[in-house]
Amino acid sequence: MSADVNTTLFDATRLEELQQQKPYHPWRKRTSRFDVSVAIAVIVPVLIVVALLLLTDLPGALILVAFYLPLQLVAAAGAAIATKGRRGVLDSVIMVLAIGASIFSFVVILSVLFSLVVNGIRALSIPFLTQNSTYISPSTPLEYGGIAHAVLGTVLIVTISALIAVPVGIATAIYVTEVRGRAVPYVRFFVQSMSGVPSVVAGLFILSTLILTGALQTSALAGGLAYAILMLPTVARTAEEVLRLVPEDLRTGALALGSTRARTVFKVVLPAAKTGIITAMILGIARVIGETAPLLIVAGKNDATVVNPVSQPISTLPVTIFENVAQPYPDAVTRAWGAALVLMILVAVLFTAARVLGRNKV
Amino acid sequence: MATPDLDQRDLSAAATSNRGDRVFNRVITAAAFIALLVLAGIAIFLGAQAVPVFQKLGWSFLTSTAWDLTTDPPDVGIFGMLYGSILLAVVGLVIAVPASLLLSIFIVFMAPRKLASVLTNAIDLMAAIPSVILGIWGFYLLNPQAEQWQELLNKYLGWIPIFQNESGNFLGTPFIAGFVLAIMVIPITTSVTREVLGRTPPELINAAESLGCSLWTMLRYVALPYGRGGIVGGIMLGLGRALGETIAVFFVLKIIYDVNWYHIIESGGGSVATLIVSRFGEASGPFEVQLLLAAGFFLFLMTLIVNVIANLIVSRTGRMKK
């Protein structure tokens, strides 16, 4: 690697070429020449593109990709040559592309959120949030029926999965950071591999082990177990990161006072990492709350409100969205958007809570 | 203030001398192996369903592209879907990898601190958007938009084989599905590459800059070689996600039981995960459910291999840095 750097910078055959290049003085004050070149590089391509948009009837997307982007790249390269010489060209190209990629991701996020609000807000009403969907078909007008049963179902299933995955996840983290047994690298490796299990496979696993064997029905408990498989790695990895932040002095201090290992963990380490542990739980819930495929397979759907977690199929927000998308009835589609908006609000609340807690962890 | 360097083995030996602690250690150790238990359980239970399928159908389950249970023996195979999964993932990565690299370069080396943190948060939020929401967005907003882009691609670049379209139908194409996958892969890959590039030792960067390197030269000879392992690992993690994604692809892709070799802007394609969801609701009987479980077994194998390789690469580069 270092040899590469040397040959690039001090290649004797290129010496003459390098000497002919304009010297680059980064310490000098920014000149008006710099400002003017940058201004030209920004304004000229935009002007040309606006002119193209107004004068021709080419589609906007084509103009943006086929005219604006190359023009902007050429203009930026030109400005780079004018101010820094040839070696600035690639820098300015990267700059333009990187800004382009950033704008692209902002546009995507804003487009998703904006479409959710615009399309979902029409569905939101008191009955939509408080009623269930019994006697409701896709063609029923929006004034009737709601998604309260689906919200309840999602909450029920997420609660079940958190009750299973959070203790196991924290125990896994404790094994890695506190017990520190011989198998630590393997345990971390299994947890990481588990985080790559596709959600649909988690559903199929519960189907083949518990439902096809007759141990469980299509129900909230089955859904919760499938969710727990997806939630466990997130909780374990986040909890591990937080427990690592607990100062080693606290542990040795507690042990020196004669505390047992178990007491040290429960009375010192876990309380010290309390907010971090809650963050791990929230991130785990946010990870699974929108997963649809496993619930389609093991939790099913139900238009009525279900509170019994083992007796019958149960509807959830993602499955409600799934059922209503692509229906030929506009009201059903609006219901799907409404359910999606409610789901996104739940995710956003969890996301913000994790951020606020994460700011002052340990 | 330096703490005395305690030998960890002494500590755990002291800890296990207490009976309560022995129980505690056993319980925690048992819990830690649940991850392994689940992984093994998935492999065994889904694999057990694949055995009778193979006994009945033989290798044609992996080589056939049809899904027809009315003939005897049934003409059923997942080749088209396996190939489709890979095609979609490749399309997704072709979009996502350059975007993620540029994003993380921008965040780490170029953007002012405020903008960098806004961008980081935005990308984390992108990762938090549930796939079902990206699916509904893809179906109603992206589909009509992308239809125009693809018509233009076909009109001006149609002489390139991958941009051919004979049917004139530009909806539900692998390109659209790959685009949605890219939106899911970008946050994963970006968060890994951003971290890896951010860990480039500042003394190396400063040395490069004081030698007069431009940003590109610094990236080319210092930052990118230094973070190569992590970047490859991040891409592999994204690939694993793309292979396993179900619902969003199900919404935007028109599923056909045939192989769409490379016509990425031609309507129709498939993936193993979407096959499972699309057939499960209308499965004709226990045998078809068994077929889907066997398909799930191969999906699991495929993603597991990709993820194991990815994690090995990422953890090895992590160790090198210490």
Short mmCIF file of C-alpha atoms in Angstrom, two decimals, chain A residues 189-206 225-234 237 287-288 291 293-294, chain B residues 34-43 46 237 239-246 273 296-297 299-308 311:
data_model
loop_
_atom_site.label_atom_id
_atom_site.label_comp_id
_atom_site.label_asym_id
_atom_site.label_seq_id
_atom_site.Cartn_x
_atom_site.Cartn_y
_atom_site.Cartn_z
CA PHE A 189 -21.47 -15.73 15.92
CA PHE A 190 -24.77 -17.63 16.29
CA VAL A 191 -26.60 -14.46 17.30
CA GLN A 192 -25.21 -12.64 14.27
CA SER A 193 -26.18 -15.48 11.96
CA MET A 194 -29.63 -15.56 13.53
CA SER A 195 -30.13 -11.89 12.69
CA GLY A 196 -29.98 -12.89 9.04
CA VAL A 197 -32.85 -15.38 9.21
CA PRO A 198 -35.50 -14.14 6.74
CA SER A 199 -38.79 -13.31 8.42
CA VAL A 200 -40.72 -15.73 6.23
CA VAL A 201 -38.42 -18.56 7.36
CA ALA A 202 -39.14 -17.72 11.02
CA GLY A 203 -42.83 -18.12 10.21
CA LEU A 204 -42.27 -21.43 8.42
CA PHE A 205 -40.24 -22.72 11.38
CA ILE A 206 -43.07 -22.08 13.85
CA LEU A 225 -42.99 -16.92 18.91
CA ALA A 226 -42.13 -16.16 15.27
CA TYR A 227 -41.58 -12.49 16.15
CA ALA A 228 -39.39 -13.54 19.09
CA ILE A 229 -37.00 -15.31 16.69
CA LEU A 230 -36.59 -12.06 14.75
CA MET A 231 -36.40 -9.88 17.86
CA LEU A 232 -33.82 -11.90 19.82
CA PRO A 233 -30.68 -10.98 17.81
CA THR A 234 -31.47 -7.25 17.88
CA ARG A 237 -26.62 -7.30 20.22
CA ARG A 287 -37.40 -4.28 14.34
CA VAL A 288 -40.33 -6.69 14.30
CA GLU A 291 -42.99 -7.80 9.76
CA ALA A 293 -44.78 -12.59 6.25
CA PRO A 294 -44.52 -14.64 9.49
CA ILE B 34 -30.96 -20.61 22.45
CA ALA B 35 -29.73 -18.82 19.31
CA LEU B 36 -27.87 -21.96 18.26
CA LEU B 37 -30.87 -24.09 19.18
CA VAL B 38 -33.18 -22.01 16.97
CA LEU B 39 -30.76 -22.09 14.03
CA ALA B 40 -30.35 -25.86 14.33
CA GLY B 41 -34.12 -26.25 14.80
CA ILE B 42 -34.85 -24.34 11.60
CA ALA B 43 -32.34 -26.43 9.65
CA LEU B 46 -37.44 -27.46 7.47
CA LEU B 237 -25.10 -8.29 4.85
CA LEU B 239 -27.21 -9.17 0.03
CA GLY B 240 -28.54 -11.41 2.80
CA ARG B 241 -31.31 -8.93 3.51
CA ALA B 242 -32.17 -8.63 -0.19
CA LEU B 243 -32.39 -12.41 -0.64
CA GLY B 244 -34.76 -12.83 2.31
CA GLU B 245 -37.07 -9.87 1.79
CA THR B 246 -40.64 -10.93 1.19
CA ALA B 273 -39.61 -15.71 -0.36
CA GLY B 296 -38.11 -22.18 2.80
CA PHE B 297 -35.31 -24.60 3.68
CA LEU B 299 -34.04 -19.90 1.25
CA PHE B 300 -32.72 -20.39 4.78
CA LEU B 301 -29.59 -22.17 3.51
CA MET B 302 -28.91 -19.46 0.94
CA THR B 303 -29.25 -16.55 3.39
CA LEU B 304 -27.38 -18.41 6.14
CA ILE B 305 -24.36 -19.00 3.91
CA VAL B 306 -24.30 -15.38 2.77
CA ASN B 307 -24.66 -14.10 6.34
CA VAL B 308 -22.02 -16.41 7.78
CA ASN B 311 -20.07 -11.94 9.52
#
